[in-house]
CSV table of C-alpha atoms and ligand atoms in Angstrom, one decimal:
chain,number,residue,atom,x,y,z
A,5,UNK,CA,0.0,0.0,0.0
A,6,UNK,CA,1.5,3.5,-1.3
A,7,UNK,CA,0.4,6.6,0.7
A,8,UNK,CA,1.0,10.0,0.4
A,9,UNK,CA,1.6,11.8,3.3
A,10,UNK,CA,1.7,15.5,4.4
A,11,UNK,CA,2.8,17.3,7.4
A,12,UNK,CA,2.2,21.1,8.1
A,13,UNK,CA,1.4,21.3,11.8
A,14,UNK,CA,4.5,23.9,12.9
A,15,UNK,CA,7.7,25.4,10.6
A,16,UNK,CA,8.1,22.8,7.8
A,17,UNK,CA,6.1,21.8,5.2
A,18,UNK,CA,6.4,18.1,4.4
A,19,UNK,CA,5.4,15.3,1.9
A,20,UNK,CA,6.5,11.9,1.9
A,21,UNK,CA,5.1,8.6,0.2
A,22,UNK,CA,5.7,5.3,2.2
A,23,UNK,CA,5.1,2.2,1.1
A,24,UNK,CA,4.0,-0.6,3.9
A,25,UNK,CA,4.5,1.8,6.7
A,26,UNK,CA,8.4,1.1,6.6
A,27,UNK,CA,9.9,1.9,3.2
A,28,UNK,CA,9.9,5.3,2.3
A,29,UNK,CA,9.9,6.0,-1.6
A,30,UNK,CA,10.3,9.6,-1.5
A,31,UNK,CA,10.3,12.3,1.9
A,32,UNK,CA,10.1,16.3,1.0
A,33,UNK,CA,10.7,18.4,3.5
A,34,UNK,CA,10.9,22.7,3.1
A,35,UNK,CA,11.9,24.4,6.3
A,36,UNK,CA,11.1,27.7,7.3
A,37,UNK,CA,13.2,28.1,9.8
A,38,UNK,CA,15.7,30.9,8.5
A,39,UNK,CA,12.2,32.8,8.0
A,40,UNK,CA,11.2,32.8,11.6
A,41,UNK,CA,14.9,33.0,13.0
A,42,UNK,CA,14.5,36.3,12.8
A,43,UNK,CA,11.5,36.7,15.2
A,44,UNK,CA,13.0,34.6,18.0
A,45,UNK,CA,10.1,31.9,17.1
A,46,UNK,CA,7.4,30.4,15.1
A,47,UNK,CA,5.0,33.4,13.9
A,48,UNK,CA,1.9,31.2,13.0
A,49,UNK,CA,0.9,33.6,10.7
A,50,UNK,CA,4.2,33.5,8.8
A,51,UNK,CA,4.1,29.6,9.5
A,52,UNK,CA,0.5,29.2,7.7
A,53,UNK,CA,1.2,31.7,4.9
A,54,UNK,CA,4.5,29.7,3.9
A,55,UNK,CA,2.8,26.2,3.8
A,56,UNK,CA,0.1,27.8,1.7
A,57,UNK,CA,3.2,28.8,-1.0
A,58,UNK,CA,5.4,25.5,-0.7
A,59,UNK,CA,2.5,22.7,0.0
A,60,UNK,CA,2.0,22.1,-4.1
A,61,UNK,CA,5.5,22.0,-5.0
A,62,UNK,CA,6.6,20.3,-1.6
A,63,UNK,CA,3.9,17.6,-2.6
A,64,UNK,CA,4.4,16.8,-6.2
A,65,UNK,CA,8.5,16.7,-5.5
A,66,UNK,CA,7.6,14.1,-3.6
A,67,UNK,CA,5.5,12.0,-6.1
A,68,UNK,CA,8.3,13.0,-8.6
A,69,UNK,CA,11.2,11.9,-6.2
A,70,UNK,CA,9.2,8.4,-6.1
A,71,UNK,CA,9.1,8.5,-9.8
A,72,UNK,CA,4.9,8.3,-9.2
A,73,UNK,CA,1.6,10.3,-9.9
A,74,UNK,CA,-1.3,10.8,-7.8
A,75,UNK,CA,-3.2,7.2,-9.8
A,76,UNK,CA,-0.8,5.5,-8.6
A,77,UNK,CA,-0.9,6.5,-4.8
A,78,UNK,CA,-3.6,4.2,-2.4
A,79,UNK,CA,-4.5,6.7,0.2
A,80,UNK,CA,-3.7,10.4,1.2
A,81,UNK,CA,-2.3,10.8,5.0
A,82,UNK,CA,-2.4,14.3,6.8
A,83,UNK,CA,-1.6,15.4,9.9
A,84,UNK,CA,-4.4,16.8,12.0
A,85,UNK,CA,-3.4,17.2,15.5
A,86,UNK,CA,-1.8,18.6,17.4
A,87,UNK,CA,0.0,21.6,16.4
A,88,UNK,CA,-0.9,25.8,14.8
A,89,UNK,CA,-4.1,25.6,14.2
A,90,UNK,CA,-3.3,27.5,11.1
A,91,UNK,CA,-0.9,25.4,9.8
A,92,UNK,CA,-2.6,22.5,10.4
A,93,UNK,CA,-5.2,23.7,8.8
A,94,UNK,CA,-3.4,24.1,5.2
A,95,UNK,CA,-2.6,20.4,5.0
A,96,UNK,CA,-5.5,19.1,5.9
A,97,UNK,CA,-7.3,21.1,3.5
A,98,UNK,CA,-5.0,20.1,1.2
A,99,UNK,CA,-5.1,16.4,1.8
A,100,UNK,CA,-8.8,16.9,1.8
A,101,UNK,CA,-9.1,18.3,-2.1
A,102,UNK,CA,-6.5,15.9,-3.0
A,103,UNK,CA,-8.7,12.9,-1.6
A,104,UNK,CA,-12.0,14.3,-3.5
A,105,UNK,CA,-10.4,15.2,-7.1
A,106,UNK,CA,-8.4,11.8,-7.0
A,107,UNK,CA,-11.4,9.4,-4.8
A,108,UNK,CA,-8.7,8.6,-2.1
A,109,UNK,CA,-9.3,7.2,1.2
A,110,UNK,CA,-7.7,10.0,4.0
A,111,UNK,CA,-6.3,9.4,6.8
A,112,UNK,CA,-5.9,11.9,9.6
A,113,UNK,CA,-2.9,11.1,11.5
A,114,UNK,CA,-1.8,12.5,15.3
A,115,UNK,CA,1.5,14.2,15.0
A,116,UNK,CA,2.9,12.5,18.3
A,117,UNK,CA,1.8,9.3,17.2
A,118,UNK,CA,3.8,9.8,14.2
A,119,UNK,CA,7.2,10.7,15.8
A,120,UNK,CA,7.0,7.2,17.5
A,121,UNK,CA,6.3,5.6,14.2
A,122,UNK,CA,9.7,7.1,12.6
A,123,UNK,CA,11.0,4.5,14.6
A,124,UNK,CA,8.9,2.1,12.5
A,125,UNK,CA,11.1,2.9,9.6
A,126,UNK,CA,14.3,3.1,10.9
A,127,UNK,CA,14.5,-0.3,12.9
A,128,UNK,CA,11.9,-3.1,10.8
A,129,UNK,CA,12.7,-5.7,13.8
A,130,UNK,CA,10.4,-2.9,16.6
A,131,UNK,CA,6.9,-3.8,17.4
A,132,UNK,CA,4.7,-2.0,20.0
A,133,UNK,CA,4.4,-3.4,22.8
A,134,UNK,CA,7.5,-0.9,24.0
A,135,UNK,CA,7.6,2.4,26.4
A,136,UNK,CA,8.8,5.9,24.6
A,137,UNK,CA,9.4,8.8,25.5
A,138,UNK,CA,8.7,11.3,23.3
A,139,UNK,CA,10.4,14.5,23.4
A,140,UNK,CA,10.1,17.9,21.2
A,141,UNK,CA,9.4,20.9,21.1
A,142,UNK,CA,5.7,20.7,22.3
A,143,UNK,CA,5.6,17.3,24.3
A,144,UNK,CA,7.4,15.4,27.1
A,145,UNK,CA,5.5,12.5,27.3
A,146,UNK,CA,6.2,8.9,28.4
A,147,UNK,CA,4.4,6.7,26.4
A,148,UNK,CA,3.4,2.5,27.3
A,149,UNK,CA,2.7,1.9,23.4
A,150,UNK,CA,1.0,-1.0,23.8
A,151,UNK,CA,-0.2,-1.1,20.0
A,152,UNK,CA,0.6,0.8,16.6
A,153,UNK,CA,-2.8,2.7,17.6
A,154,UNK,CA,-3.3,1.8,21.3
A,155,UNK,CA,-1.1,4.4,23.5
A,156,UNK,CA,-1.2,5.3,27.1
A,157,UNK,CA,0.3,8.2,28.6
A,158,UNK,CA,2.0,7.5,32.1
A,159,UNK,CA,4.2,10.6,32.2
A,160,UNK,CA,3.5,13.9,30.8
A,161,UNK,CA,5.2,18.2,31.4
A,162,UNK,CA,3.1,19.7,33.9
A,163,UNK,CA,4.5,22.5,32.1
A,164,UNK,CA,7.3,23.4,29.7
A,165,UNK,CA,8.2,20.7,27.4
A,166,UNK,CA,11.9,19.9,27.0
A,167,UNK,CA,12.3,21.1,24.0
A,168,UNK,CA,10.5,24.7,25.0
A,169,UNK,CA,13.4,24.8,27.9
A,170,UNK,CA,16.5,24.3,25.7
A,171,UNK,CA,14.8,27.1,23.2
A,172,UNK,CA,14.7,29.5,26.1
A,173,UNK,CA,17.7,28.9,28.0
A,174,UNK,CA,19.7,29.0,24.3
A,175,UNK,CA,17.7,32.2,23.7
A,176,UNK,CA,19.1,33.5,26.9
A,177,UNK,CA,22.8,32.5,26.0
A,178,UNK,CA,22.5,34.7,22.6
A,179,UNK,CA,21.9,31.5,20.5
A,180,UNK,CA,19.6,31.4,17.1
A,181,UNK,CA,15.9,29.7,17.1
A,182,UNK,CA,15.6,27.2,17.4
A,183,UNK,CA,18.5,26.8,20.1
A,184,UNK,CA,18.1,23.3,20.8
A,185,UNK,CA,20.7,22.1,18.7
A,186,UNK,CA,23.6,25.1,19.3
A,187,UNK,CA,23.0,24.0,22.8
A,188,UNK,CA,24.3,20.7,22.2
A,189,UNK,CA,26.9,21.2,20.4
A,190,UNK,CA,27.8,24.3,22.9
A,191,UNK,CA,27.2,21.5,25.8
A,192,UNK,CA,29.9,19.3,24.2
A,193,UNK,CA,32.6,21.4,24.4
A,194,UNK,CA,31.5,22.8,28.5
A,195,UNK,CA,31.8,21.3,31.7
A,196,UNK,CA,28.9,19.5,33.0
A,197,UNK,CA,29.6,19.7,36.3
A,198,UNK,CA,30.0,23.4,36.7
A,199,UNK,CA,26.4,24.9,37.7
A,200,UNK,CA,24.1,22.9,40.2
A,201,UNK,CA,20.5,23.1,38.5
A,202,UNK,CA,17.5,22.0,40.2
A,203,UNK,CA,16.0,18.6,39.6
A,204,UNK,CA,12.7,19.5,40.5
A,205,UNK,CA,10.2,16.3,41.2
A,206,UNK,CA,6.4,16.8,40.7
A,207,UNK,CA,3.8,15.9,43.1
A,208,UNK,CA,1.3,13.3,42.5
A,209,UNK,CA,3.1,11.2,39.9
A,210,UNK,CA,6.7,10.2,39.6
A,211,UNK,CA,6.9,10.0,35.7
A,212,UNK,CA,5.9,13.8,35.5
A,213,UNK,CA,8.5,16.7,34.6
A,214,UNK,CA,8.6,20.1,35.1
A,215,UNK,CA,11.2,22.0,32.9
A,216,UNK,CA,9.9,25.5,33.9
A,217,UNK,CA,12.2,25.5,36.8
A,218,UNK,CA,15.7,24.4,35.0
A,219,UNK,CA,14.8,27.4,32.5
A,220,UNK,CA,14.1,29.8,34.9
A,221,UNK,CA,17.3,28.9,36.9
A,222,UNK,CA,19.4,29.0,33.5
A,223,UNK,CA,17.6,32.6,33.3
A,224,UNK,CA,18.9,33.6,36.8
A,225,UNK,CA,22.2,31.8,36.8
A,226,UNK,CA,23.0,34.5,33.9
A,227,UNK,CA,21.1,37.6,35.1
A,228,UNK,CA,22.8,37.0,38.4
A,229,UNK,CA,25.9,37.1,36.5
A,230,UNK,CA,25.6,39.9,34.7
A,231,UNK,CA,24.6,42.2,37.5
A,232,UNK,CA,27.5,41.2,39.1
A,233,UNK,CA,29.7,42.1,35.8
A,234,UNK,CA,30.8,38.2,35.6
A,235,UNK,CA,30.9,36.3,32.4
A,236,UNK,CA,29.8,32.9,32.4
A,237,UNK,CA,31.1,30.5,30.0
A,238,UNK,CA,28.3,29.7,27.5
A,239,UNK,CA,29.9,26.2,26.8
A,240,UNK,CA,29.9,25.2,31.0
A,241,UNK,CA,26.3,26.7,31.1
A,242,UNK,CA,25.0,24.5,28.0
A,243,UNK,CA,27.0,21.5,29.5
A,244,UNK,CA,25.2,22.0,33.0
A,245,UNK,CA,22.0,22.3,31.5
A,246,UNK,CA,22.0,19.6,29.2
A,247,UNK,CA,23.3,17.2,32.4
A,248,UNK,CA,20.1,17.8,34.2
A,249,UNK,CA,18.0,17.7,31.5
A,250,UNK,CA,19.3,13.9,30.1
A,251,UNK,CA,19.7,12.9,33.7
A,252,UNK,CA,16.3,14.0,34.7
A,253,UNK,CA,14.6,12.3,31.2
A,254,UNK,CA,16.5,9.1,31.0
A,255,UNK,CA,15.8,8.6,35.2
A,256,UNK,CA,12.0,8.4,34.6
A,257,UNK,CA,12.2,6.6,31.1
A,258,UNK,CA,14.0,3.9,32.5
A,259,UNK,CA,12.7,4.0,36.1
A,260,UNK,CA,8.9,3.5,34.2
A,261,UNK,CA,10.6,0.7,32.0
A,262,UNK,CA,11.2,-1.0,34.5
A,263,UNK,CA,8.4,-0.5,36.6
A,264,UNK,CA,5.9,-1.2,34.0
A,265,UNK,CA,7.9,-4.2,32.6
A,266,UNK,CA,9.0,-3.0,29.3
A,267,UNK,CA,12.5,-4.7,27.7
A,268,UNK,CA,12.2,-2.2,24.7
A,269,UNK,CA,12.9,1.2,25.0
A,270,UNK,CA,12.4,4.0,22.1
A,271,UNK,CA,12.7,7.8,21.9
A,272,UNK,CA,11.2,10.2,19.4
A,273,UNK,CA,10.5,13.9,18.6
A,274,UNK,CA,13.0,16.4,18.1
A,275,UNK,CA,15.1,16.5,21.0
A,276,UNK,CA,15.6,12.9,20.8
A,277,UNK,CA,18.3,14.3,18.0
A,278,UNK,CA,20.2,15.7,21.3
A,279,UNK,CA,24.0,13.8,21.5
A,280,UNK,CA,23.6,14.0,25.5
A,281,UNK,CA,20.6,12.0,25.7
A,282,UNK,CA,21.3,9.7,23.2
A,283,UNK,CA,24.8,9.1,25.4
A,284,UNK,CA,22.9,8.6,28.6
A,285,UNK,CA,20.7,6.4,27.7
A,286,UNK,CA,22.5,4.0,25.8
A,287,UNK,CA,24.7,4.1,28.7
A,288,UNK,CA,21.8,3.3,31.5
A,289,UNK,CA,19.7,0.8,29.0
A,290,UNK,CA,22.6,-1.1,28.6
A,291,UNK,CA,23.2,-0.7,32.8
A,292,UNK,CA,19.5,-2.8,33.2
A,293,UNK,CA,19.5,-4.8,30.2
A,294,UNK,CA,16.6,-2.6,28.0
A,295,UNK,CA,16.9,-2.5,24.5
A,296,UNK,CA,17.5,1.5,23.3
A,297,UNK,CA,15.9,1.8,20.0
A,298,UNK,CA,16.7,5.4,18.2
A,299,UNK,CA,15.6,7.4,15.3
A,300,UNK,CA,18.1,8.3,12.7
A,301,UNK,CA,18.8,12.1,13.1
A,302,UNK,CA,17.1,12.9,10.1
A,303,UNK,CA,13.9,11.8,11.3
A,304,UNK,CA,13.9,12.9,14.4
A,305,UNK,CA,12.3,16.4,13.7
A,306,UNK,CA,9.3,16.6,11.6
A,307,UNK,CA,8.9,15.6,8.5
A,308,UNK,CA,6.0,13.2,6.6
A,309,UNK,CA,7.7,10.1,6.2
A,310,UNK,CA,6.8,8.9,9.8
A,311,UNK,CA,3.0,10.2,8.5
A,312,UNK,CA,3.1,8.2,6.0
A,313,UNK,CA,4.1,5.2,8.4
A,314,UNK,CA,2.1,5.7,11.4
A,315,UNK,CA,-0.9,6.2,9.0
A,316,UNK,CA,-0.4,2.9,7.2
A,317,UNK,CA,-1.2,1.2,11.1
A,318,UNK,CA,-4.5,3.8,11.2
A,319,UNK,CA,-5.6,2.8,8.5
A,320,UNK,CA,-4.9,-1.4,8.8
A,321,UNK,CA,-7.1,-0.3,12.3
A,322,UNK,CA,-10.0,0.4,10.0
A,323,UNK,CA,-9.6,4.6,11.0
A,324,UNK,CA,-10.5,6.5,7.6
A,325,UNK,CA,-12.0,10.0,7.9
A,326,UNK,CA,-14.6,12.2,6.3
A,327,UNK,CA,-14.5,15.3,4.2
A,328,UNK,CA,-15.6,16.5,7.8
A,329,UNK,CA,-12.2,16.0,9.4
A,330,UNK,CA,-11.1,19.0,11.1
A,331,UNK,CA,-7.5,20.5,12.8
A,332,UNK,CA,-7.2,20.3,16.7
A,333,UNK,CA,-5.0,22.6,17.9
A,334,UNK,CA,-4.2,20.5,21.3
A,335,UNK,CA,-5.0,16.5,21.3
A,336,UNK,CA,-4.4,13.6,23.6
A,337,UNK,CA,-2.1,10.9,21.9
A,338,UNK,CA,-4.5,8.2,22.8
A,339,UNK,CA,-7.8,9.8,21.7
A,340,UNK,CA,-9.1,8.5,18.4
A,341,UNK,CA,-10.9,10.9,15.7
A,342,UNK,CA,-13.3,8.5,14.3
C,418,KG4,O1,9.7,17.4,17.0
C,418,KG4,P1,10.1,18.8,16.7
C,418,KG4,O2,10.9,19.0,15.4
C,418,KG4,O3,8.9,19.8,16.6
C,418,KG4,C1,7.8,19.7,17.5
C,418,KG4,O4,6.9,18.8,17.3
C,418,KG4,O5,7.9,20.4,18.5
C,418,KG4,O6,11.0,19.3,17.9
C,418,KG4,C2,11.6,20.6,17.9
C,418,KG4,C3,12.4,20.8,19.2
C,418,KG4,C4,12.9,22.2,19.3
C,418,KG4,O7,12.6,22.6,20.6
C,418,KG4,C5,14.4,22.0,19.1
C,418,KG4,O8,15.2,23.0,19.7
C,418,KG4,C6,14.6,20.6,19.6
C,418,KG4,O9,13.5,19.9,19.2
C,418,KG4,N1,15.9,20.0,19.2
C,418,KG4,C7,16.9,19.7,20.0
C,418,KG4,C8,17.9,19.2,19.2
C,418,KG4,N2,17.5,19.2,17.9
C,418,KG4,C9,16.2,19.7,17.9
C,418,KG4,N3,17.0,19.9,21.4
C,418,KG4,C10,18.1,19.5,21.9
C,418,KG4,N4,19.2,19.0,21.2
C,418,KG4,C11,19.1,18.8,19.9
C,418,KG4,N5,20.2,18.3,19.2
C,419,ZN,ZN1,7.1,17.4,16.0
């Protein structure tokens, strides 16, 4: 089964087809990240404006790159949740006319759902059952993944999500949007032991994060700093940071693992990209005998080749939607659309 997938739910415009769920035949993606660097962050306006210009030509580079044309495609995947409501909103139109000109089944897809699936692709041996922690921009969630469409969330942010932390606290240390990645590589070169930063636990359950307060402390360390006329090294700062962060991620992955009996352990979303994490946990999986399972860097961000694979498993599940599918701005991972 061939399906075309598309992805516009924050600052790249995606197409992908994938074949089976696991092989992908073609994968588009057209960032517009230089576009909002300049703004310090994602203007949704911008961000549903410049999907609107590059979703045609995104889409039929794909087909072309797969050497295929819309007859010969089985079903048209979109992403529908969660994410801008305006971007989303452009692909699922689009996926939408595509489906009625052509008489495609569609297939709306859940944007965390598809970050676990890039895993799909990258190792063919994983099968759910498996925990994952699933770490972007957006979402800290552990996951028990118990099928390709049956998910439940034991761990979730009670407020910042990782990857909202690093953007801030790079932000703060005079790096561009989105900082994630220049605080790795700033983290590499620092000294992690350096600054103490809190390792805050959250009441009620033990597989919940709070990131708010390892930003705000990153924000004091260097205000502090500068009244004082100090300069802080920006390497020592990113290294610190980044050393709470893994620790504090990789401690509850592994700690649920184990608790909830899971041999398999899996990462996605963007963050999972980050070098200290990736460290970490390969070091404390292989510590209590889990299996680490990692995307390949280039599908750790977004993009619509994990669509195209997490939709093949909605639509084996029977879940096909109407010309009435809509955008959700903010959506559980395990609530169904149909
Ligand atoms: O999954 P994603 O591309 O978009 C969302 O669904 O949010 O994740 C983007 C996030 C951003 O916060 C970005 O800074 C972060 O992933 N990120 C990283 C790294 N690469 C991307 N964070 C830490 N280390 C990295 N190497
Ligand atoms: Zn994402």
């Amino acid at each position: 089964m061939k399906i075309l997938a598309i992805e516009s739910s924050c600052d790249e415009t995606a197409a992908a087809v994938v074949q089976n769920g696991t092989v992908v035949l073609s994968s588009v993606v057209a960032s517009q990240i230089e576009e909002h660097k300049k703004y310090g962050g994602v203007v949704p306006e911008i961000a549903s404006r410049r999907h609107c210009e590059d979703i045609v030509g995104v889409t039929n580079e794909a087909l072309n790159k797969a050497a295929l044309s819309l007859d010969d495609i089985d079903a048209i995947a979109v992403t529908y949740a969660p994410g801008l409501i305006g971007a989303l909103l452009v692909g699922v139109n689009f996926a939408k006319g595509l489906c009625l000109a052509k008489n495609k089944p569609l297939i709306p897809v859940h944007h965390i759902r598809s970050h676990i699936a890039a895993n799909y692709i990258a190792h063919k041996d994983l099968k759910p059952p498996f925990i994952c922690l699933v770490a972007s921009g957006g979402h800290s969630h552990i996951i028990e993944v118990k099928d390709y469409t049956d998910f439940t969330v034991i761990g979730r942010t009670r407020d910042d999500a990782v990857g909202e932390a690093y953007d801030k606290a790079a932000r703060c240390l005079g790096f561009p949007y989105p900082g994630g990645v220049y605080m790795d590589k700033a983290a590499q070169l620092g000294d992690e032991s350096t600054f103490k930063l809190p390792r805050p636990k959250v009441d009620g359950s033990k597989y919940d994060f709070s990131f708010s307060g390892l930003k705000t402390a990153v924000i004091n360390l260097l205000h502090n700093a500068e009244q004082k006329g100090d300069v802080l090294n920006k390497n020592d700062v990113a290294a610190s940071f980044q050393k709470t962060a893994c620790d504090i991620l990789s401690d509850r992955l592994i700690s649920a693992a184990i608790e909830y009996g899971y041999r398999d352990v899996v990462i996605a979303g963007g963050v999972s990209a980050n070098s200290g994490l990736r460290k970490k946990l390969a070091q404390d999986c292989e510590k209590n005998g889990l299996n680490l399972y990692l995307p390949p860097l280039e599908l750790c961000g977004d993009n619509a080749a994990m669509v195209g694979s997490q939709a093949y498993f909605e639509y084996k599940s029977g879940k096909v939607a109407g010309f009435d599918l809509n955008a959700v701005a903010s959506l559980p991972v395990d609530f169904d659309c149909n």
